[in-house]
Structures are given as C-alpha cells and as structure tokens.
Amino acid sequence: MMTSFFDQFASPSLLGIPLIAIAIALPWVLFPTPSSRWINNRLTTVQAWFINRFTNQLLMPLNVGGHKWALMLTSLMVFLITINMLGLLPYTFTPTTQLSLNMGLAVPLWLATVIIGMRNQPTVALGHLLPEGTPIPLIPVLIIIETISLFIRPLALGVRLTANLTAGHLLIQLIATAVFVLLPMMPTVAILTATVLFLLTLLEVAVAMIQAYVFVLLLSLYMQENV
C-alpha cells in the first residue's frame, strides 16, 4: 500500500534489482518496424510523416553541419514522448520523473554542443560570453554571469522536465484521491472534481508532449550557437 504521494516516483524493483532499465527499453518495442514495401499500413505511414515533419522543423534553423544530429535528436524526441505518455497510464512508472535520468541525458548532450563549438569555431564560441558593445568596466562581471548561465543550461534542461512531470503526476493523484473521498459524502462535488481531473489529464498529455519537444528544441538551439 502506498504510504506517501511520492512513492509513485520510486524506481520499481524486483528481488532488489531496479527495473528502470526495463522501463526505459520497453517503449521501443511498441513502435512498428518499417518494411521495405512501397505501401505500408496507416500506423507506419503516420509515424514516418510525424518524424519527417518534426525533423524538418527542428533542423530548419541549423546549417548543413548540424544536420548530422538529426537521427539522435529525433530519436530522443520520440523516446521522451513515449516514456512521458506511457507514464500517464495507471500502475506505470515514469523514468523521466527521475532527475538522475534527465541529467544523464542533458549533461552529455549539452557538453557535446560546447565541445563542438570550441573545436570548430573557438572564437565565436567564446564570443558568446561577452555581448558586443559592452562597456569596459562591465566586461569581467558579464563574463562571469554568462559563464554561470552556460553551466546552468544542463541543470535547467533536467530540472524543467523533472519538475513539470512530477507536478502533473502529483496533481492528478491529489485530485483523484479527493474524488474517492468526496464520492460517498458529496456526490455532486465529486462529479465536478472528476471533471477537473479529466481536464487536468488532458492537460498533462499535452505537457508530456510539449516538454519532450522543448527538451530537444533547446538542445538544437544550443547546437545552433556552436555549429
């Protein structure tokens, strides 16, 4: 029996073995494998259309050098959307509510964009630390501020995804608990609360997709600065 609202965010385990690896790998089984036929079924066609549209929209601001990131960014987008959506089902675990997983995705990808910028165009990459036309007395202060903001980027990526999904799951559980408590005492209020719960669930579905898109979009913007 769950004793705390935060127990739903604990990593499931079996015989002391964490099952988060299975929760991360399972979504890939749900995607249909594209065939070599000219005519595919509707699900495969919709999947290919969505991936093509998203990839075109994502890589539009980037030059040709950044297009080699298309496969990784698109795969990350599909991966995050699938995990976030599956986490809204009852009796499921959402790996992206774990800050460790999100930071494990954000830090290496952010660091890769910084390293690519320092290797390909170090002058331009370092130029982002000092805006053009800065007064001489403010140069040391602005360099420190821009450096801090640069290192905060991966933390913001991971915390944003974790906080939005965690808050949504907590609100859904709190309102669902209120519905069960109010149903025998005040059925009318319970029905109104259930309506709010339904609307909140729809909002959480949108948040699950939007946060995955924002995570990948910000990575592409960081790549745009360094490519």
PDB file of N, CA and C in Angstrom, residues 126-131 134-151:
ATOM      1  N   LEU A 126      33.586  31.462 -27.725  1.00  0.00           N
ATOM      2  CA  LEU A 126      33.968  32.309 -26.602  1.00  0.00           C
ATOM      3  C   LEU A 126      33.334  33.694 -26.699  1.00  0.00           C
ATOM      4  N   GLY A 127      33.006  34.122 -27.933  1.00  0.00           N
ATOM      5  CA  GLY A 127      32.376  35.431 -28.107  1.00  0.00           C
ATOM      6  C   GLY A 127      30.988  35.505 -27.506  1.00  0.00           C
ATOM      7  N   HIS A 128      30.334  34.339 -27.312  1.00  0.00           N
ATOM      8  CA  HIS A 128      29.005  34.348 -26.686  1.00  0.00           C
ATOM      9  C   HIS A 128      29.074  34.748 -25.213  1.00  0.00           C
ATOM     10  N   LEU A 129      30.274  34.661 -24.615  1.00  0.00           N
ATOM     11  CA  LEU A 129      30.409  35.023 -23.213  1.00  0.00           C
ATOM     12  C   LEU A 129      30.467  36.531 -23.001  1.00  0.00           C
ATOM     13  N   LEU A 130      30.639  37.289 -24.079  1.00  0.00           N
ATOM     14  CA  LEU A 130      30.737  38.749 -23.944  1.00  0.00           C
ATOM     15  C   LEU A 130      29.934  39.410 -25.048  1.00  0.00           C
ATOM     16  N   PRO A 131      28.782  40.002 -24.730  1.00  0.00           N
ATOM     17  CA  PRO A 131      27.982  40.675 -25.760  1.00  0.00           C
ATOM     18  C   PRO A 131      28.744  41.835 -26.385  1.00  0.00           C
ATOM     19  N   THR A 134      29.867  45.941 -25.008  1.00  0.00           N
ATOM     20  CA  THR A 134      29.827  46.009 -23.544  1.00  0.00           C
ATOM     21  C   THR A 134      30.834  47.035 -23.031  1.00  0.00           C
ATOM     22  N   PRO A 135      30.439  47.897 -22.105  1.00  0.00           N
ATOM     23  CA  PRO A 135      31.410  48.844 -21.512  1.00  0.00           C
ATOM     24  C   PRO A 135      32.548  48.103 -20.814  1.00  0.00           C
ATOM     25  N   ILE A 136      33.727  48.682 -20.862  1.00  0.00           N
ATOM     26  CA  ILE A 136      34.920  48.021 -20.323  1.00  0.00           C
ATOM     27  C   ILE A 136      34.773  47.678 -18.833  1.00  0.00           C
ATOM     28  N   PRO A 137      34.220  48.550 -17.974  1.00  0.00           N
ATOM     29  CA  PRO A 137      34.112  48.162 -16.548  1.00  0.00           C
ATOM     30  C   PRO A 137      33.204  46.954 -16.301  1.00  0.00           C
ATOM     31  N   LEU A 138      32.260  46.691 -17.220  1.00  0.00           N
ATOM     32  CA  LEU A 138      31.321  45.583 -17.015  1.00  0.00           C
ATOM     33  C   LEU A 138      31.802  44.266 -17.619  1.00  0.00           C
ATOM     34  N   ILE A 139      32.923  44.290 -18.315  1.00  0.00           N
ATOM     35  CA  ILE A 139      33.385  43.074 -19.009  1.00  0.00           C
ATOM     36  C   ILE A 139      33.625  41.910 -18.036  1.00  0.00           C
ATOM     37  N   PRO A 140      34.377  42.085 -16.930  1.00  0.00           N
ATOM     38  CA  PRO A 140      34.579  40.921 -16.034  1.00  0.00           C
ATOM     39  C   PRO A 140      33.278  40.382 -15.446  1.00  0.00           C
ATOM     40  N   VAL A 141      32.375  41.289 -15.080  1.00  0.00           N
ATOM     41  CA  VAL A 141      31.118  40.852 -14.472  1.00  0.00           C
ATOM     42  C   VAL A 141      30.274  40.070 -15.469  1.00  0.00           C
ATOM     43  N   LEU A 142      30.180  40.588 -16.716  1.00  0.00           N
ATOM     44  CA  LEU A 142      29.364  39.907 -17.716  1.00  0.00           C
ATOM     45  C   LEU A 142      29.957  38.561 -18.104  1.00  0.00           C
ATOM     46  N   ILE A 143      31.275  38.463 -18.156  1.00  0.00           N
ATOM     47  CA  ILE A 143      31.900  37.168 -18.466  1.00  0.00           C
ATOM     48  C   ILE A 143      31.554  36.137 -17.396  1.00  0.00           C
ATOM     49  N   ILE A 144      31.593  36.548 -16.137  1.00  0.00           N
ATOM     50  CA  ILE A 144      31.241  35.632 -15.039  1.00  0.00           C
ATOM     51  C   ILE A 144      29.775  35.226 -15.133  1.00  0.00           C
ATOM     52  N   ILE A 145      28.894  36.196 -15.397  1.00  0.00           N
ATOM     53  CA  ILE A 145      27.456  35.900 -15.478  1.00  0.00           C
ATOM     54  C   ILE A 145      27.155  34.964 -16.645  1.00  0.00           C
ATOM     55  N   GLU A 146      27.743  35.248 -17.815  1.00  0.00           N
ATOM     56  CA  GLU A 146      27.496  34.398 -18.982  1.00  0.00           C
ATOM     57  C   GLU A 146      28.072  33.002 -18.793  1.00  0.00           C
ATOM     58  N   THR A 147      29.204  32.895 -18.098  1.00  0.00           N
ATOM     59  CA  THR A 147      29.778  31.568 -17.831  1.00  0.00           C
ATOM     60  C   THR A 147      28.874  30.766 -16.897  1.00  0.00           C
ATOM     61  N   ILE A 148      28.345  31.444 -15.861  1.00  0.00           N
ATOM     62  CA  ILE A 148      27.416  30.757 -14.950  1.00  0.00           C
ATOM     63  C   ILE A 148      26.156  30.317 -15.692  1.00  0.00           C
ATOM     64  N   SER A 149      25.629  31.195 -16.554  1.00  0.00           N
ATOM     65  CA  SER A 149      24.423  30.838 -17.315  1.00  0.00           C
ATOM     66  C   SER A 149      24.695  29.684 -18.270  1.00  0.00           C
ATOM     67  N   LEU A 150      25.929  29.606 -18.781  1.00  0.00           N
ATOM     68  CA  LEU A 150      26.286  28.495 -19.673  1.00  0.00           C
ATOM     69  C   LEU A 150      26.267  27.167 -18.932  1.00  0.00           C
ATOM     70  N   PHE A 151      26.788  27.159 -17.705  1.00  0.00           N
ATOM     71  CA  PHE A 151      26.838  25.912 -16.942  1.00  0.00           C
ATOM     72  C   PHE A 151      25.499  25.579 -16.292  1.00  0.00           C
TER      73      PHE A 151
END
